[in-house]
mmCIF file of C-alpha atoms in Angstrom:
data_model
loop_
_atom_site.group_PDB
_atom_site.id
_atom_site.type_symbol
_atom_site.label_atom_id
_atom_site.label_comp_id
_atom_site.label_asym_id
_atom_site.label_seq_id
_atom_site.Cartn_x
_atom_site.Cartn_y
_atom_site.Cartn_z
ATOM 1 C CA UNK E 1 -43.269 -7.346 -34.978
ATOM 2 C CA UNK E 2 -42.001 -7.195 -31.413
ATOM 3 C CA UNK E 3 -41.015 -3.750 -30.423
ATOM 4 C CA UNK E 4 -37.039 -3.075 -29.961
ATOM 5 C CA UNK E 5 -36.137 -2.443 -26.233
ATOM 6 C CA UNK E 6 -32.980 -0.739 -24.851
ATOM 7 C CA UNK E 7 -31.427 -2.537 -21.947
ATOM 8 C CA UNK E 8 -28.628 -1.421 -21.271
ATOM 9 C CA UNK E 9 -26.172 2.141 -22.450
ATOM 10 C CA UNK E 10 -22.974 3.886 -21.314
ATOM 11 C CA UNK E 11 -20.386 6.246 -22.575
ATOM 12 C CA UNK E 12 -16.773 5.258 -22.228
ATOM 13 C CA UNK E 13 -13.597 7.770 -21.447
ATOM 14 C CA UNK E 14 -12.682 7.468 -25.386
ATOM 15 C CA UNK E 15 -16.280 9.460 -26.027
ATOM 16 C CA UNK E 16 -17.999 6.644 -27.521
ATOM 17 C CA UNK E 17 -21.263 5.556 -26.713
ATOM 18 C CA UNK E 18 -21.944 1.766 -26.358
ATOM 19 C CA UNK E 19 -25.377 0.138 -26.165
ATOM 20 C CA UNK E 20 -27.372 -3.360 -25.950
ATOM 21 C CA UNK E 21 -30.842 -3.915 -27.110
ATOM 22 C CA UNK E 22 -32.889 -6.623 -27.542
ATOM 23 C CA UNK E 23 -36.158 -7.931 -29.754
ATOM 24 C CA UNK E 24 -37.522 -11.235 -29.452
ATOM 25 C CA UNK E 25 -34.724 -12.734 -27.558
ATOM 26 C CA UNK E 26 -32.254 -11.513 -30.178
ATOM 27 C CA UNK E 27 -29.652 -9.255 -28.685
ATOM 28 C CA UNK E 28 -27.269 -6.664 -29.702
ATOM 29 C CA UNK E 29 -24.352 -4.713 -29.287
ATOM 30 C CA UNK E 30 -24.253 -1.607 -30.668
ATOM 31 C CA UNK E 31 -20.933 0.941 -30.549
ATOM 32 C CA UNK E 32 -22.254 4.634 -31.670
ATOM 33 C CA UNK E 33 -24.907 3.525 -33.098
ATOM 34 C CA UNK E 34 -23.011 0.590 -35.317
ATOM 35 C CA UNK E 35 -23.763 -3.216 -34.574
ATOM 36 C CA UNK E 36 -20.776 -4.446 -32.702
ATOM 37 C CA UNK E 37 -22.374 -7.770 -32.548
ATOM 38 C CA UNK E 38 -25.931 -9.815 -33.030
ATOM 39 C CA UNK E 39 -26.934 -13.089 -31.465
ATOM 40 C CA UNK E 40 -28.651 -13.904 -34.452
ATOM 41 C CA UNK E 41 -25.331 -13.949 -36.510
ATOM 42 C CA UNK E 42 -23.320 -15.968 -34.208
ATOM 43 C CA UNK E 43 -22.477 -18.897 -36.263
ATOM 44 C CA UNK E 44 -19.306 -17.859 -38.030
ATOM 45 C CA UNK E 45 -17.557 -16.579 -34.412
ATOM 46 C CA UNK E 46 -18.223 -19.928 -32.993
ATOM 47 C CA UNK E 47 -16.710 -21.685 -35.925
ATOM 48 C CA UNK E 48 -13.981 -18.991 -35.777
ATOM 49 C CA UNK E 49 -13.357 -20.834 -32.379
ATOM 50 C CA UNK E 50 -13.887 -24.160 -32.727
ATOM 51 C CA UNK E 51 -11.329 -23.889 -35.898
ATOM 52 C CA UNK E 52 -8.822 -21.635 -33.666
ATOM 53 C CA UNK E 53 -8.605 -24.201 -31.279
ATOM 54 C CA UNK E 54 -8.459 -27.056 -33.230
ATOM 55 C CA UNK E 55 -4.601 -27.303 -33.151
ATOM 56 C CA UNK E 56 -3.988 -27.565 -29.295
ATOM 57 C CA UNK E 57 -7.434 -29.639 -28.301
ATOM 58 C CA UNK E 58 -4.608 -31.948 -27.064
ATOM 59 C CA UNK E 59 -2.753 -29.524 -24.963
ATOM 60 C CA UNK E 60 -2.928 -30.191 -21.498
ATOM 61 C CA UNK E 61 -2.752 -26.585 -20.549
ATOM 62 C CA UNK E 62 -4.261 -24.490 -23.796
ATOM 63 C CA UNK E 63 -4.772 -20.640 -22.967
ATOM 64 C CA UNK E 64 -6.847 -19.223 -25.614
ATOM 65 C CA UNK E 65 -7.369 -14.819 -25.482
ATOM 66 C CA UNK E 66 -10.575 -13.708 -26.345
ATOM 67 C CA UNK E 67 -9.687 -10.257 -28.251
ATOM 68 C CA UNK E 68 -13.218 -8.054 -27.242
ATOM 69 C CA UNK E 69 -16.040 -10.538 -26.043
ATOM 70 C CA UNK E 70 -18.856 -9.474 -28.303
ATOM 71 C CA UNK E 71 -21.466 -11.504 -26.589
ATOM 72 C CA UNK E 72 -19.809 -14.038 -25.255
ATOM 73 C CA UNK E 73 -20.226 -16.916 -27.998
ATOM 74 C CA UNK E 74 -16.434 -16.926 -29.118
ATOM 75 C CA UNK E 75 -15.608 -17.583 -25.540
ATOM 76 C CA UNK E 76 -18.206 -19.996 -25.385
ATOM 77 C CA UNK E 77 -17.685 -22.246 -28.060
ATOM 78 C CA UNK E 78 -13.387 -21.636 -27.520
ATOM 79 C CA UNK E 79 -14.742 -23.297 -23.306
ATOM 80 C CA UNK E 80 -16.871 -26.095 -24.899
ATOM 81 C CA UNK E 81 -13.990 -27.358 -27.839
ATOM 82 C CA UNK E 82 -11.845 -27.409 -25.190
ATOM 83 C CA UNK E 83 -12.814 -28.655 -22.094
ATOM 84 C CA UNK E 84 -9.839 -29.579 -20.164
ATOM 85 C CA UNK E 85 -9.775 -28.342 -16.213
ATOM 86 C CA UNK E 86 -6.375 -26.863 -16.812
ATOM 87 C CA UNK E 87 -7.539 -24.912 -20.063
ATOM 88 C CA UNK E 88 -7.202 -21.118 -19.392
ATOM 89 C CA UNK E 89 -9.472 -18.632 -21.270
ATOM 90 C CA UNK E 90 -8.553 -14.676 -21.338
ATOM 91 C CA UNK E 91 -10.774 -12.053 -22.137
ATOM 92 C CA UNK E 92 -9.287 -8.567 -23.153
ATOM 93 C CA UNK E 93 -12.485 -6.271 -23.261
ATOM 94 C CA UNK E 94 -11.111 -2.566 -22.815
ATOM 95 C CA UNK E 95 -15.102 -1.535 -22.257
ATOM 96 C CA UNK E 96 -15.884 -2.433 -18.890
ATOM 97 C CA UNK E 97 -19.460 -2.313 -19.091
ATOM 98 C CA UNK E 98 -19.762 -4.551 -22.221
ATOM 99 C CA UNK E 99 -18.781 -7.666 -19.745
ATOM 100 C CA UNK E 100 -21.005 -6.474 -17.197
ATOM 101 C CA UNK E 101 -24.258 -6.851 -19.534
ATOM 102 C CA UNK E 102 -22.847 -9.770 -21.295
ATOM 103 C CA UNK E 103 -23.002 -11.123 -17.575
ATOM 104 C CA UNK E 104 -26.563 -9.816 -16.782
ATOM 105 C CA UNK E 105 -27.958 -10.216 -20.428
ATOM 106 C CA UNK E 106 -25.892 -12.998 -22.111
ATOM 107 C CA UNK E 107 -26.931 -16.769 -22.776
ATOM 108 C CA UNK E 108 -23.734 -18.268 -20.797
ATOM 109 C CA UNK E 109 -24.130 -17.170 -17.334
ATOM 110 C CA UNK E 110 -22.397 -20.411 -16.265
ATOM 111 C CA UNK E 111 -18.959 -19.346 -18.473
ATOM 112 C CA UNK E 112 -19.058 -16.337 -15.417
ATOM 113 C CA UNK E 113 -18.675 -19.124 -12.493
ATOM 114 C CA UNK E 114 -15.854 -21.182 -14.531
ATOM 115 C CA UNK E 115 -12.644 -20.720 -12.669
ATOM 116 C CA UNK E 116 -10.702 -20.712 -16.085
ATOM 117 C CA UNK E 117 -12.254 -17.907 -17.311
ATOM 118 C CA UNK E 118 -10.638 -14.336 -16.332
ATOM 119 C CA UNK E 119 -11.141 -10.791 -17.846
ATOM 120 C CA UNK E 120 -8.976 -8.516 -18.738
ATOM 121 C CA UNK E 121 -10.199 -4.500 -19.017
ATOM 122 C CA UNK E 122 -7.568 -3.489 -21.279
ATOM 123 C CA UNK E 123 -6.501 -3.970 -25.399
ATOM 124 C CA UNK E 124 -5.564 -7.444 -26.836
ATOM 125 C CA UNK E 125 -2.262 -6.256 -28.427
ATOM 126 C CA UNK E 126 -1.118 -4.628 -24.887
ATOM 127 C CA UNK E 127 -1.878 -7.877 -22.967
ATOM 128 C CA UNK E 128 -0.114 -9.929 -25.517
ATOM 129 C CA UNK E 129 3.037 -7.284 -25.290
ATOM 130 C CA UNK E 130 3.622 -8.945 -21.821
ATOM 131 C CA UNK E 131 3.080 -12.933 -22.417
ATOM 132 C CA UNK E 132 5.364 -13.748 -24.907
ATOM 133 C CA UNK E 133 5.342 -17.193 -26.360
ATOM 134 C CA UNK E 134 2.016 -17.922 -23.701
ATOM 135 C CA UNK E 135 -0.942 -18.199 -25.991
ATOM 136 C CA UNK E 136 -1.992 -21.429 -28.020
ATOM 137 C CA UNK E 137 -5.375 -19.234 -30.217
ATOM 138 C CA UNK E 138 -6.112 -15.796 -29.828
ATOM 139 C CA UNK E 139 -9.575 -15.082 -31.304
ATOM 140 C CA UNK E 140 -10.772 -12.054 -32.357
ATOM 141 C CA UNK E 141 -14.297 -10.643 -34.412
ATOM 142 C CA UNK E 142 -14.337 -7.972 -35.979
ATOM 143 C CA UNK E 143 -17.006 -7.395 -38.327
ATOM 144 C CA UNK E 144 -18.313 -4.267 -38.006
ATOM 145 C CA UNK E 145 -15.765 -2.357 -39.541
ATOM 146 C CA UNK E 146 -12.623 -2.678 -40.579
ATOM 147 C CA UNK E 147 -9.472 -3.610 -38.582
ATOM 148 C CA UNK E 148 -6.931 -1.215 -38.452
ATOM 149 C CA UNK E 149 -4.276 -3.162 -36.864
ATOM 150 C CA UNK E 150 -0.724 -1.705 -37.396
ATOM 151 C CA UNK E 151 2.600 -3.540 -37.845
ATOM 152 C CA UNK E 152 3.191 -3.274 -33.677
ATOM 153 C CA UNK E 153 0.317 -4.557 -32.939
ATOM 154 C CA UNK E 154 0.269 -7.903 -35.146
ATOM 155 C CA UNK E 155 3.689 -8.615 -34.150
ATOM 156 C CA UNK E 156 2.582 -8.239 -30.877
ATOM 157 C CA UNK E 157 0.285 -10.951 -31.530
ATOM 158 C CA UNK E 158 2.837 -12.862 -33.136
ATOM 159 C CA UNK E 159 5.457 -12.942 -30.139
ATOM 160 C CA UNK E 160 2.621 -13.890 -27.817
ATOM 161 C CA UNK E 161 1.548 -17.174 -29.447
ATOM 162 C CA UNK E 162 3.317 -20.467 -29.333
ATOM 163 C CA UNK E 163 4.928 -22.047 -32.425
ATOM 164 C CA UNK E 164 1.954 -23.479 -34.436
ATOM 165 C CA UNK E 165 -0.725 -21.951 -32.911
ATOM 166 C CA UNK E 166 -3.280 -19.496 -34.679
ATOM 167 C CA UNK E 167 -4.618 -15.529 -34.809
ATOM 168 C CA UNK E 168 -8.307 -15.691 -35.942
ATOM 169 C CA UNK E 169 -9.705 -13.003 -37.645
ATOM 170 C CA UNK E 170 -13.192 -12.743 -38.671
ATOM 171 C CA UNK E 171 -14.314 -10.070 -40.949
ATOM 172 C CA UNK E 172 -17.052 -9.008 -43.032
ATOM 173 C CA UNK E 173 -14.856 -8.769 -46.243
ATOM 174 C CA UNK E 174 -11.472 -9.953 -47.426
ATOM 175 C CA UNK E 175 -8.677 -7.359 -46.401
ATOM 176 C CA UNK E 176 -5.749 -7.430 -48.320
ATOM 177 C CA UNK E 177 -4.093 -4.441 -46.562
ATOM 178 C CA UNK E 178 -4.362 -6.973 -42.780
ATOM 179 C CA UNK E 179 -3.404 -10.081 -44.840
ATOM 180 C CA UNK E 180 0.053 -8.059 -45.513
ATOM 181 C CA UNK E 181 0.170 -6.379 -42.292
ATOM 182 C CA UNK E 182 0.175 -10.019 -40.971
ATOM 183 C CA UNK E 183 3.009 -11.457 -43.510
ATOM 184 C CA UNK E 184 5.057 -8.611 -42.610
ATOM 185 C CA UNK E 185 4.653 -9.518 -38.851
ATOM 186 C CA UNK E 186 5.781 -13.282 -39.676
ATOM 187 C CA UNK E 187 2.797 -14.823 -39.733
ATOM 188 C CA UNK E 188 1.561 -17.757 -42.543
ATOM 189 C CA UNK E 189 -1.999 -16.787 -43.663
ATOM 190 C CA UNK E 190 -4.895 -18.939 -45.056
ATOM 191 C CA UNK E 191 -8.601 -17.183 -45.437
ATOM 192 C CA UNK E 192 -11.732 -18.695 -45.668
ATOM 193 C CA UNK E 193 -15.406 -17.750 -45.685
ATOM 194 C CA UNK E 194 -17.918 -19.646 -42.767
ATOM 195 C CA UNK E 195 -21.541 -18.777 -42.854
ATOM 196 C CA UNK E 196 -22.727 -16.095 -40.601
ATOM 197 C CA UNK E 197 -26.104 -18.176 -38.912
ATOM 198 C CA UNK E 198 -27.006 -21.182 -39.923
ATOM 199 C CA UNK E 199 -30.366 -20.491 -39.973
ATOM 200 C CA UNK E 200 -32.190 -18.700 -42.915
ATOM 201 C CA UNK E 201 -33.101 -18.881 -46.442
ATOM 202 C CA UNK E 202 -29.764 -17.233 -47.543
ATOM 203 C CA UNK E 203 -26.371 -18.088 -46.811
ATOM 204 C CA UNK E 204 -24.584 -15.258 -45.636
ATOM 205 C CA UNK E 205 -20.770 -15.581 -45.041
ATOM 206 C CA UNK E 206 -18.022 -13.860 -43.353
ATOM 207 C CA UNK E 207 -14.175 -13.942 -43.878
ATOM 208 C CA UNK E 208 -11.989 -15.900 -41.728
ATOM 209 C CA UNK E 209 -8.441 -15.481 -41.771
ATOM 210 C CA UNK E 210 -6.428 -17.449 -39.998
ATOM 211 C CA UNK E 211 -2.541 -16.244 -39.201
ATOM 212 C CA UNK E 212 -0.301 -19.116 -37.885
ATOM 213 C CA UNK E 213 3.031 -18.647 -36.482
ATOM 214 C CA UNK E 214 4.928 -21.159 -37.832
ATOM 215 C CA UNK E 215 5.310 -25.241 -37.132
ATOM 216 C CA UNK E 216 4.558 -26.786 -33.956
ATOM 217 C CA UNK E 217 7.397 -27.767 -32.477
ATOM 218 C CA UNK E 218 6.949 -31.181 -29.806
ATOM 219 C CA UNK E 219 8.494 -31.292 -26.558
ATOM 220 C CA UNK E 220 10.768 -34.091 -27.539
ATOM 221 C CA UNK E 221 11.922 -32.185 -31.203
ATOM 222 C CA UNK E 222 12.884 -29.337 -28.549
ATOM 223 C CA UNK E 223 14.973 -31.516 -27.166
ATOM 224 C CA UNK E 224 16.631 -33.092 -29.770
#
């Protein structure tokens, strides 16, 4: 077996400790000493995307928010499904350093020199508190632990999005306490289960759920 190297660690002003290490070519991102994320196990947050952004590949001017960048392969695949010059692509990563070594370490150093990529250093749900009705996906992992988002927050969420356009939400496990935290924001919920990697012997899966705000509404209905 190849031996496990450190590449990269740094403590952040909350106190916690964040760190990337690779074996054989397979990174990962570690907070306090729990996997964040794994480039080996990438398959379900690029489906996450692809599905996200399904609704607006149309749109001639889709902004998708990357809630925490992992190791970039959300963004990635949310850049490749839609490819459109006027498609706008914002990452909220509060921990500085994580995009740095995504940069240095990651597989998509071109996604770094595309003009309709920007990063934001701050929280997801306090970005969203300030573009209402702006965002056609927001797309967010989190399968590490669970997610504690609160009422404020997910409404938050909700008010940023455009009618008919989706909050992904990938998780290790079903969470019926987020699925009503959701509801209670406004959203309509659906969950399904994508497989982690598609490589390996096993099929491993994770939990997508997938919070809509409502019907799409055309230009010309709007009108009407």
């Amino acid at each position: 077996m190849k031996p496990l190297n450190k590449l990269e660690e740094a403590p952040t002003a909350s106190g916690s400790v964040w760190e990337m290490w690779e074996r054989d070519g397979v990174l990962s991102l570690l907070c306090d000493g729990i996997q964040v994320a794994n480039s080996h196990a990438r398959g379900s947050e690029e489906e996450m995307a692809r599905i996200a952004t399904s609704p607006v590949v149309r749109a001639g001017k889709p902004c998708v928010m990357i809630a925490g960048l992992g190791l970039g392969y959300g963004l990635a695949a949310a850049a490749a499904a839609l490819p459109r010059a006027k498609a706008k692509f914002i990452v909220a990563e509060p921990v500085e350093q994580v995009v740095e070594w995504v940069r240095k370490h990651g597989e998509h150093a071109e996604l770094w020199e595309d003009p309709r990529v920007s990063v934001e250093t701050a929280a997801a749900a306090d970005l969203c508190r300030k573009r209402t009705g702006s965002l056609h996906a927001i797309i967010m992992r989190h399968t590490h632990a669970p997610c504690r988002m609160d009422l404020a927050d997910a409404q938050a969420y909700f008010n940023a999005l455009k009618g008919g356009s989706l909050l992904a939400v990938l998780l290790a496990r079903p969470d019926k306490r987020l699925q009503a935290t959701l509801q209670r924001a406004g959203f309509e919920l659906s969950v399904d289960a994508v497989p982690i990697s598609p490589k390996g012997k096993q099929t491993r899966m994770h939990t997508l759920l997938l919070a809509r705000r409502g019907r799409f509404v055309s230009f010309a209905e709007r009108q009407a």
